[in-house]
């Protein structure tokens, strides 16, 4: 009986490890991207790039983030202009991330920017943290 229980335990452990290894391999092969920009109009080519990479990568396409830093955050309050970028980004899919440090520095109230945009405390730090996780990165 002990041999049967030990055998079932080892079989379960082996199967569990195989499933975990398979999941890890799939996650390891995801391609994640981050772009740091200081100009909102650059969102258009960034979104087009994300669409092309999503098509090229297929199931390996992971996360794509566009971080906006600098004085240009003042333009984020133009909700009409941002509406088109947000719609295109959601379809791409691109997550638009805003630098909270830039919002504070240039006195932009968080409530004045579209709610679809994610804010992080420090956009440059966020970029480095994503790079440490293996994201491919570029600054425009």
C-alpha atoms as one frame of an Amber mdcrd trajectory, in Angstrom:
protein
   0.000   0.000   0.000   2.860   2.369   0.836   4.391   1.692  -2.588   1.072
   2.498  -4.278   0.691   5.791  -2.396   4.323   6.712  -3.088   3.863   5.832
  -6.777   0.740   7.989  -7.093   2.507  10.846  -5.293   5.534  10.674  -7.607
   3.329  10.435 -10.688   1.329  13.480  -9.543   4.509  15.422  -8.793   5.995
  14.550 -12.195   2.809  15.560 -14.028   2.590  18.814 -12.042   6.204  19.691
 -12.909   5.572  18.966 -16.590   2.523  21.267 -16.643   4.449  24.021 -14.831
   7.376  23.680 -17.251   4.994  23.932 -20.228   3.353  27.059 -18.785   6.736
  28.636 -18.041   7.940  27.965 -21.584   4.841  29.647 -23.031   5.266  32.675
 -20.766   9.005  32.861 -21.500   8.285  33.127 -25.206   5.915  36.085 -24.988
   7.257  39.223 -26.590   6.616  42.301 -24.431   7.327  45.858 -25.521   7.597
  49.305 -23.942   8.041  52.686 -25.638   8.875  55.870 -23.736   7.822  59.029
 -25.556   7.733  62.755 -24.875   5.409  63.598 -27.784   1.756  62.598 -27.949
   1.591  62.612 -31.802   4.114  59.744 -31.718   1.311  57.562 -30.367   0.094
  57.089 -33.955   3.268  55.334 -35.222   3.630  53.552 -31.869   0.149  52.066
 -32.236   0.834  51.083 -35.855   4.038  49.378 -34.717   2.161  47.484 -32.007
  -0.390  46.271 -34.574   2.377  45.072 -36.893   4.205  43.307 -34.058   0.979
  41.685 -32.820   0.395  40.287 -36.308   4.020  39.211 -36.670   4.267  37.657
 -33.188   0.883  35.916 -33.259   0.341  33.997 -30.033   3.765  35.144 -28.797
   2.590  38.771 -28.606   2.429  39.770 -24.965   2.129  43.248 -23.512   2.747
  46.582 -25.228   2.971  49.783 -23.183   3.494  53.368 -24.327   4.709  55.631
 -21.509   4.190  59.384 -21.867   6.571  61.621 -19.906   7.594  65.249 -19.902
   5.848  68.524 -20.623   3.599  66.943 -23.242   1.434  65.547 -20.415  -0.251
  68.965 -20.432  -1.845  67.994 -23.761  -3.506  64.951 -22.192  -6.271  67.199
 -20.873  -7.501  67.594 -24.473  -9.922  64.681 -24.201 -11.202  65.113 -27.759
  -7.686  64.727 -29.205  -6.937  61.794 -26.906 -10.197  59.982 -27.729  -8.911
  58.831 -31.131  -5.571  57.662 -29.704  -7.306  55.795 -26.884  -9.691  53.988
 -29.258  -6.843  52.960 -31.558  -4.657  51.897 -28.623  -7.398  49.686 -27.168
  -7.799  47.902 -30.518  -4.034  47.456 -31.041  -3.769  46.571 -27.952  -1.527
  49.205 -26.416  -1.675  50.339 -22.815  -1.051  54.088 -22.560   0.750  54.888
 -19.310   1.240  58.387 -17.918   4.150  59.545 -15.754   2.786  60.849 -12.453
   6.017  62.734 -11.788   5.475  64.681 -15.036   1.852  65.398 -14.087   3.019
  66.900 -10.789   5.923  68.822 -12.303   3.754  70.445 -14.968   0.774  70.914
 -12.620  -1.682  68.689 -14.490  -4.581  67.446 -12.397  -5.005  63.677 -12.731
  -8.786  64.136 -12.895  -8.359  66.220 -16.080  -6.888  63.357 -18.101  -8.980
  60.556 -19.650  -9.712  57.766 -17.187  -8.640  55.089 -19.700  -5.014  56.130
 -19.228  -3.032  54.417 -16.498  -0.815  56.508 -14.256   2.412  55.350 -12.610
   4.374  57.360 -10.049   7.509  57.590 -12.198   7.424  56.763 -15.909  11.177
  56.365 -16.293  11.364  54.026 -13.312   8.400  52.061 -14.692  10.262  51.712
 -18.006  13.379  50.370 -16.274  11.301  47.949 -14.204   9.708  46.574 -17.375
  13.140  46.251 -18.995  14.302  44.223 -15.981  11.357  41.902 -16.669  12.632
  41.380 -20.213  10.542  43.921 -22.132  12.061  45.186 -25.367  12.360  48.952
 -25.013  12.865  52.064 -27.085  12.688  55.774 -26.316  11.375  58.245 -28.861
